[in-house]
């Protein structure tokens, strides 16, 4: 099968970025990092209500945070997957915890793991992206219960179970605004 030139260029860029960062595997994050830099892809993201510049920044932040932490800083990466067959070898100083979902609802194991985590004293940063319902739960845990400042969190529901891409993108902005308003109101009232 022959790849289109733009796709081939994006995949080449993704491979270069993974190598530049000395990552052992080319992952979806690298591919997404590369394709959002394509003008046509950026236009599609904007047409769906997304912000390609913010997505680029978030991905850069995520990839950078995963590889270069200051001395003495502890980082945890919780990755929920269906089972052990989906685990990846990751060469990193970061503690990667593979959470096997099995038959449980998406995000349930992840929310439990983060809830059980003992957060260190001082400033905590969190990068939470995934299915909207569990992202909502984690946002409530981090913003409302733990009262982490908004500027130390990158939180976004990238998809929502039961919605196709068009349906989710059409309602995402309003849904996120509603959740933020409800949770920020709870934070202010506390």
PDB file of N, CA, C and O in Angstrom, residues 10 32-56:
ATOM      1  N   UNK A  10       4.325  13.079   7.826  1.00  0.00           N
ATOM      2  CA  UNK A  10       3.946  13.118   9.241  1.00  0.00           C
ATOM      3  C   UNK A  10       4.522  11.929  10.002  1.00  0.00           C
ATOM      4  O   UNK A  10       5.023  12.085  11.127  1.00  0.00           O
ATOM      5  N   UNK A  32       0.385  11.703  16.865  1.00  0.00           N
ATOM      6  CA  UNK A  32      -0.495  12.854  17.040  1.00  0.00           C
ATOM      7  C   UNK A  32       0.322  14.144  17.066  1.00  0.00           C
ATOM      8  O   UNK A  32      -0.046  15.140  16.444  1.00  0.00           O
ATOM      9  N   UNK A  33       1.454  14.127  17.776  1.00  0.00           N
ATOM     10  CA  UNK A  33       2.348  15.284  17.838  1.00  0.00           C
ATOM     11  C   UNK A  33       2.725  15.734  16.423  1.00  0.00           C
ATOM     12  O   UNK A  33       2.760  16.930  16.135  1.00  0.00           O
ATOM     13  N   UNK A  34       3.001  14.784  15.547  1.00  0.00           N
ATOM     14  CA  UNK A  34       3.422  15.113  14.178  1.00  0.00           C
ATOM     15  C   UNK A  34       2.250  15.568  13.304  1.00  0.00           C
ATOM     16  O   UNK A  34       2.364  16.566  12.587  1.00  0.00           O
ATOM     17  N   UNK A  35       1.127  14.872  13.367  1.00  0.00           N
ATOM     18  CA  UNK A  35       0.050  15.205  12.427  1.00  0.00           C
ATOM     19  C   UNK A  35      -0.640  16.520  12.754  1.00  0.00           C
ATOM     20  O   UNK A  35      -1.145  17.187  11.860  1.00  0.00           O
ATOM     21  N   UNK A  36      -0.639  16.945  14.034  1.00  0.00           N
ATOM     22  CA  UNK A  36      -1.299  18.221  14.348  1.00  0.00           C
ATOM     23  C   UNK A  36      -0.505  19.401  13.796  1.00  0.00           C
ATOM     24  O   UNK A  36      -1.016  20.517  13.760  1.00  0.00           O
ATOM     25  N   UNK A  37       0.710  19.155  13.353  1.00  0.00           N
ATOM     26  CA  UNK A  37       1.511  20.207  12.743  1.00  0.00           C
ATOM     27  C   UNK A  37       1.203  20.386  11.259  1.00  0.00           C
ATOM     28  O   UNK A  37       1.653  21.344  10.642  1.00  0.00           O
ATOM     29  N   UNK A  38       0.439  19.472  10.682  1.00  0.00           N
ATOM     30  CA  UNK A  38       0.024  19.572   9.283  1.00  0.00           C
ATOM     31  C   UNK A  38      -1.130  20.572   9.179  1.00  0.00           C
ATOM     32  O   UNK A  38      -2.082  20.519   9.958  1.00  0.00           O
ATOM     33  N   UNK A  39      -1.035  21.496   8.222  1.00  0.00           N
ATOM     34  CA  UNK A  39      -2.052  22.552   8.088  1.00  0.00           C
ATOM     35  C   UNK A  39      -3.449  21.994   7.849  1.00  0.00           C
ATOM     36  O   UNK A  39      -4.427  22.498   8.405  1.00  0.00           O
ATOM     37  N   UNK A  40      -3.559  20.955   7.021  1.00  0.00           N
ATOM     38  CA  UNK A  40      -4.883  20.369   6.746  1.00  0.00           C
ATOM     39  C   UNK A  40      -5.475  19.719   7.993  1.00  0.00           C
ATOM     40  O   UNK A  40      -6.666  19.853   8.269  1.00  0.00           O
ATOM     41  N   UNK A  41      -4.637  19.018   8.753  1.00  0.00           N
ATOM     42  CA  UNK A  41      -5.109  18.383   9.986  1.00  0.00           C
ATOM     43  C   UNK A  41      -5.518  19.449  11.000  1.00  0.00           C
ATOM     44  O   UNK A  41      -6.561  19.338  11.648  1.00  0.00           O
ATOM     45  N   UNK A  42      -4.713  20.500  11.112  1.00  0.00           N
ATOM     46  CA  UNK A  42      -5.047  21.592  12.037  1.00  0.00           C
ATOM     47  C   UNK A  42      -6.395  22.210  11.676  1.00  0.00           C
ATOM     48  O   UNK A  42      -7.201  22.531  12.558  1.00  0.00           O
ATOM     49  N   UNK A  43      -6.659  22.347  10.383  1.00  0.00           N
ATOM     50  CA  UNK A  43      -7.944  22.912   9.935  1.00  0.00           C
ATOM     51  C   UNK A  43      -9.104  21.998  10.321  1.00  0.00           C
ATOM     52  O   UNK A  43     -10.153  22.470  10.763  1.00  0.00           O
ATOM     53  N   UNK A  44      -8.923  20.689  10.184  1.00  0.00           N
ATOM     54  CA  UNK A  44      -9.966  19.728  10.583  1.00  0.00           C
ATOM     55  C   UNK A  44     -10.206  19.818  12.088  1.00  0.00           C
ATOM     56  O   UNK A  44     -11.352  19.824  12.548  1.00  0.00           O
ATOM     57  N   UNK A  45      -9.127  19.910  12.866  1.00  0.00           N
ATOM     58  CA  UNK A  45      -9.271  20.020  14.320  1.00  0.00           C
ATOM     59  C   UNK A  45     -10.059  21.276  14.681  1.00  0.00           C
ATOM     60  O   UNK A  45     -10.961  21.242  15.520  1.00  0.00           O
ATOM     61  N   UNK A  46      -9.730  22.393  14.030  1.00  0.00           N
ATOM     62  CA  UNK A  46     -10.477  23.640  14.289  1.00  0.00           C
ATOM     63  C   UNK A  46     -11.941  23.495  13.888  1.00  0.00           C
ATOM     64  O   UNK A  46     -12.829  23.963  14.603  1.00  0.00           O
ATOM     65  N   UNK A  47     -12.209  22.848  12.748  1.00  0.00           N
ATOM     66  CA  UNK A  47     -13.587  22.662  12.283  1.00  0.00           C
ATOM     67  C   UNK A  47     -14.399  21.808  13.248  1.00  0.00           C
ATOM     68  O   UNK A  47     -15.623  21.937  13.316  1.00  0.00           O
ATOM     69  N   UNK A  48     -13.715  20.956  14.015  1.00  0.00           N
ATOM     70  CA  UNK A  48     -14.392  20.103  14.999  1.00  0.00           C
ATOM     71  C   UNK A  48     -14.470  20.770  16.372  1.00  0.00           C
ATOM     72  O   UNK A  48     -14.863  20.143  17.349  1.00  0.00           O
ATOM     73  N   UNK A  49     -14.073  22.039  16.439  1.00  0.00           N
ATOM     74  CA  UNK A  49     -14.158  22.769  17.694  1.00  0.00           C
ATOM     75  C   UNK A  49     -12.919  22.645  18.559  1.00  0.00           C
ATOM     76  O   UNK A  49     -12.911  23.100  19.699  1.00  0.00           O
ATOM     77  N   UNK A  50     -11.866  22.025  18.028  1.00  0.00           N
ATOM     78  CA  UNK A  50     -10.640  21.857  18.792  1.00  0.00           C
ATOM     79  C   UNK A  50      -9.668  23.004  18.572  1.00  0.00           C
ATOM     80  O   UNK A  50      -9.866  23.857  17.709  1.00  0.00           O
ATOM     81  N   UNK A  51      -8.631  23.007  19.336  1.00  0.00           N
ATOM     82  CA  UNK A  51      -7.591  24.024  19.259  1.00  0.00           C
ATOM     83  C   UNK A  51      -6.259  23.320  18.998  1.00  0.00           C
ATOM     84  O   UNK A  51      -5.633  22.809  19.935  1.00  0.00           O
ATOM     85  N   UNK A  52      -5.828  23.279  17.721  1.00  0.00           N
ATOM     86  CA  UNK A  52      -4.591  22.547  17.404  1.00  0.00           C
ATOM     87  C   UNK A  52      -3.352  23.118  18.083  1.00  0.00           C
ATOM     88  O   UNK A  52      -2.444  22.373  18.432  1.00  0.00           O
ATOM     89  N   UNK A  53      -3.321  24.407  18.322  1.00  0.00           N
ATOM     90  CA  UNK A  53      -2.160  25.009  18.989  1.00  0.00           C
ATOM     91  C   UNK A  53      -2.095  24.537  20.444  1.00  0.00           C
ATOM     92  O   UNK A  53      -1.035  24.160  20.950  1.00  0.00           O
ATOM     93  N   UNK A  54      -3.246  24.523  21.130  1.00  0.00           N
ATOM     94  CA  UNK A  54      -3.279  24.028  22.511  1.00  0.00           C
ATOM     95  C   UNK A  54      -2.927  22.543  22.550  1.00  0.00           C
ATOM     96  O   UNK A  54      -2.186  22.104  23.422  1.00  0.00           O
ATOM     97  N   UNK A  55      -3.432  21.782  21.589  1.00  0.00           N
ATOM     98  CA  UNK A  55      -3.124  20.361  21.532  1.00  0.00           C
ATOM     99  C   UNK A  55      -1.622  20.161  21.342  1.00  0.00           C
ATOM    100  O   UNK A  55      -1.018  19.312  22.009  1.00  0.00           O
ATOM    101  N   UNK A  56      -1.002  20.947  20.475  1.00  0.00           N
ATOM    102  CA  UNK A  56       0.450  20.863  20.292  1.00  0.00           C
ATOM    103  C   UNK A  56       1.176  21.159  21.601  1.00  0.00           C
ATOM    104  O   UNK A  56       2.093  20.433  21.990  1.00  0.00           O
TER     105      UNK A  56
END
